[in-house]
Each structure stands twice: as C-alpha cells, then as structure tokens.
Short mmCIF file of C-alpha atoms in Angstrom, two decimals:
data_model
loop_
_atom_site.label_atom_id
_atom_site.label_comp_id
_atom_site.label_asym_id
_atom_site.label_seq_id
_atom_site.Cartn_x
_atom_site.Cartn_y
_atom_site.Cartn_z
CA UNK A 24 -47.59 30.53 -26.75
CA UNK A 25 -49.63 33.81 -25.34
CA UNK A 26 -47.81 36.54 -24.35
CA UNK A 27 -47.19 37.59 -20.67
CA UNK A 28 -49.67 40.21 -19.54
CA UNK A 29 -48.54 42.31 -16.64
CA UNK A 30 -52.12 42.45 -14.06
CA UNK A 31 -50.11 44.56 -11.49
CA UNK A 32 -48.76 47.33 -14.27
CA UNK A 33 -51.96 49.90 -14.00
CA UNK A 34 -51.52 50.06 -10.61
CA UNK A 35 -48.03 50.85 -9.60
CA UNK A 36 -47.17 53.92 -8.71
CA UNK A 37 -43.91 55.69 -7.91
CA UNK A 38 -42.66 51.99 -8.01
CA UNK A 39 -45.12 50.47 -5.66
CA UNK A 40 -48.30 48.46 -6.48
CA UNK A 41 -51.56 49.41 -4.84
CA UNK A 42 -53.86 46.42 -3.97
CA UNK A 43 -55.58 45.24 -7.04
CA UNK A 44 -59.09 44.96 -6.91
CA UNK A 45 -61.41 42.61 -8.45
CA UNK A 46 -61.86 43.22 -11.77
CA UNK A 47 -64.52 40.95 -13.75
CA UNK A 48 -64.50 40.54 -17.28
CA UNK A 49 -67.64 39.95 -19.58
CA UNK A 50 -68.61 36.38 -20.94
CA UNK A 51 -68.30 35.89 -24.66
CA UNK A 52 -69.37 32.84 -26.83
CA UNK A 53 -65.77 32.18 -27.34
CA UNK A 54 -64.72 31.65 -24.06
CA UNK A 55 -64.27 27.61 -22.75
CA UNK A 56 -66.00 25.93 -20.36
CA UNK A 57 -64.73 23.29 -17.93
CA UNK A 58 -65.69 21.20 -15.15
CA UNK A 59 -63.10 21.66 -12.19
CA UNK A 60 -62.19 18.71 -10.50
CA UNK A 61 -60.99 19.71 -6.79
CA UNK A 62 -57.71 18.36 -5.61
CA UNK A 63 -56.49 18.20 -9.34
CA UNK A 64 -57.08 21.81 -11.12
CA UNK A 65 -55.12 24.80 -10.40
CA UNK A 66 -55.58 27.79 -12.25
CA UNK A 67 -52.04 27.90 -12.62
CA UNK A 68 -52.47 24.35 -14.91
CA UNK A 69 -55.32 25.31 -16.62
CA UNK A 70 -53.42 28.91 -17.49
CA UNK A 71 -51.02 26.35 -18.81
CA UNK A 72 -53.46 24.68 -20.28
CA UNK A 73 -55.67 26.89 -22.45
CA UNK A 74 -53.04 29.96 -23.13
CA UNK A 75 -49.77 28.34 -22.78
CA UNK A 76 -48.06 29.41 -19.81
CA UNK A 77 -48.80 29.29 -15.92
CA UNK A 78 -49.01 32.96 -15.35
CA UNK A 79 -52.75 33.94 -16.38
CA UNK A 80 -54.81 32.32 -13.81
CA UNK A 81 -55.93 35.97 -12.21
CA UNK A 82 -58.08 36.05 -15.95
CA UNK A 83 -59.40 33.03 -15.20
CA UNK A 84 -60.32 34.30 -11.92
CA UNK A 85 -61.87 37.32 -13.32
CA UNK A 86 -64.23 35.25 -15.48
CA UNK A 87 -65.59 33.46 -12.24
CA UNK A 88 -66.63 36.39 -9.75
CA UNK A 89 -68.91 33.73 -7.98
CA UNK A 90 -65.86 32.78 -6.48
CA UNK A 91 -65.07 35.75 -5.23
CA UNK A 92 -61.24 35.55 -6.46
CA UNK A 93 -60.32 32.00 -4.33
CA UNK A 94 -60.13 28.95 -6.92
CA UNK A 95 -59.99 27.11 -3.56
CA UNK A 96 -63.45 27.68 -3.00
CA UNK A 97 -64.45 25.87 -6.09
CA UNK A 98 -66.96 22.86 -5.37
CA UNK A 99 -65.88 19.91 -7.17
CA UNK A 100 -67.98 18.97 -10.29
CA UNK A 101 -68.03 23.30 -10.79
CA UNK A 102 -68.47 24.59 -14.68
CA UNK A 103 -65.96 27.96 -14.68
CA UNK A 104 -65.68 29.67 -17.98
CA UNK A 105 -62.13 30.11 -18.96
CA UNK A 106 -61.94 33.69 -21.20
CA UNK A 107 -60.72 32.18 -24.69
CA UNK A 108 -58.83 33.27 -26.94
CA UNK A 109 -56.15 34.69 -24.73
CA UNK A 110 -55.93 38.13 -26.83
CA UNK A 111 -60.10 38.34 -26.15
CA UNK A 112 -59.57 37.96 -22.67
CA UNK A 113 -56.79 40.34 -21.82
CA UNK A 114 -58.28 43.02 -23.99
CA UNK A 115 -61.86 42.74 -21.68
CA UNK A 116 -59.64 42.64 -18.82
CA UNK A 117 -57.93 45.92 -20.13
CA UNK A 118 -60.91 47.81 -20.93
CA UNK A 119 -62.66 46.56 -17.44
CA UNK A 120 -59.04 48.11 -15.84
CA UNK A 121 -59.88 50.97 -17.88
CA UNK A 122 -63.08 51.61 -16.32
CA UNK A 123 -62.42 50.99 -12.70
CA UNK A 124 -60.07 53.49 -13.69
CA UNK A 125 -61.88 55.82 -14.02
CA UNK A 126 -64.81 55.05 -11.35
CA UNK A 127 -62.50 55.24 -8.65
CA UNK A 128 -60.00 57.75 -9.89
#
C-alpha cells in the first residue's frame, strides 16, 4: 500500500491553506495508461486502483492537464496516463511544487 501524500501541506500557512493551483507533472515511460469509461471511473477508484488507496486522484489529475483538473469532463473511450509507480509520481509532483514555488514566490 502507497503512502499518504499530503497535496495541501506546501501551501498552508499560519494554519490555513491557500488555493492550490494546478500543478502538472511530466510523463515518464513508466507511467499507465487507461481508457476511462464515463459513468464507471472515478479517480478516487482508480487511486485505489493503481496505488492502493482512494486518496491520490489530484496526481492523477496532474498527469491529465487537458482536463483542466475536472475528471468529469473526461469523454468516454479517453486514454489518461496514470503517473506509475506511486513514489515516481509524488516525487515529480514535489519537484513541480518546488518550482511553482519559486515562480510565484
């Protein structure tokens, strides 16, 4: 089972969270592909799915900016690229935090 990654942690401050912006992570050969079927994904199950627990969908998300962060825009039939393994993906997620970072201040 993957570990829980806290999204919202790099941007609290004084104990509130800011708005999280998109963040997109780079493609790798590792990373899945699947075919979305609408009305029966979630990115909640396929969390599930591919890394073990319900609570990574915002990767998935972040590997599919042509969604523009709504799985409920997905057409039906729709190749998304899942960010596999889990450790790959939250580490490009990380560093991509990193840079907004320091972008935006």
């Amino acid at each position: 089972m993957s570990q829980y990654y806290d999204f919202y942690k790099e941007f609290r401050e004084n104990g509130e969270v800011k708005p999280l912006p998109f963040i997109q992570i780079q493609a790798l050969a590792t990373d899945k592909v699947y075919t979305y079927k609408l009305g029966v994904d979630r990115f909640d199950k396929l969390s599930d799915k591919y890394y073990g627990n319900p609570y990574h969908g915002r990767l998935i998300l972040a590997a599919n900016p042509q969604f523009g962060g709504m799985e409920f825009d997905i057409p039906d039939g729709t190749n998304i690229r899942i960010p596999f393994p889990f450790e790959s993906g939250i580490e490009r997620y990380a560093t991509a935090v990193k840079i907004y970072k320091q972008l935006n201040g």
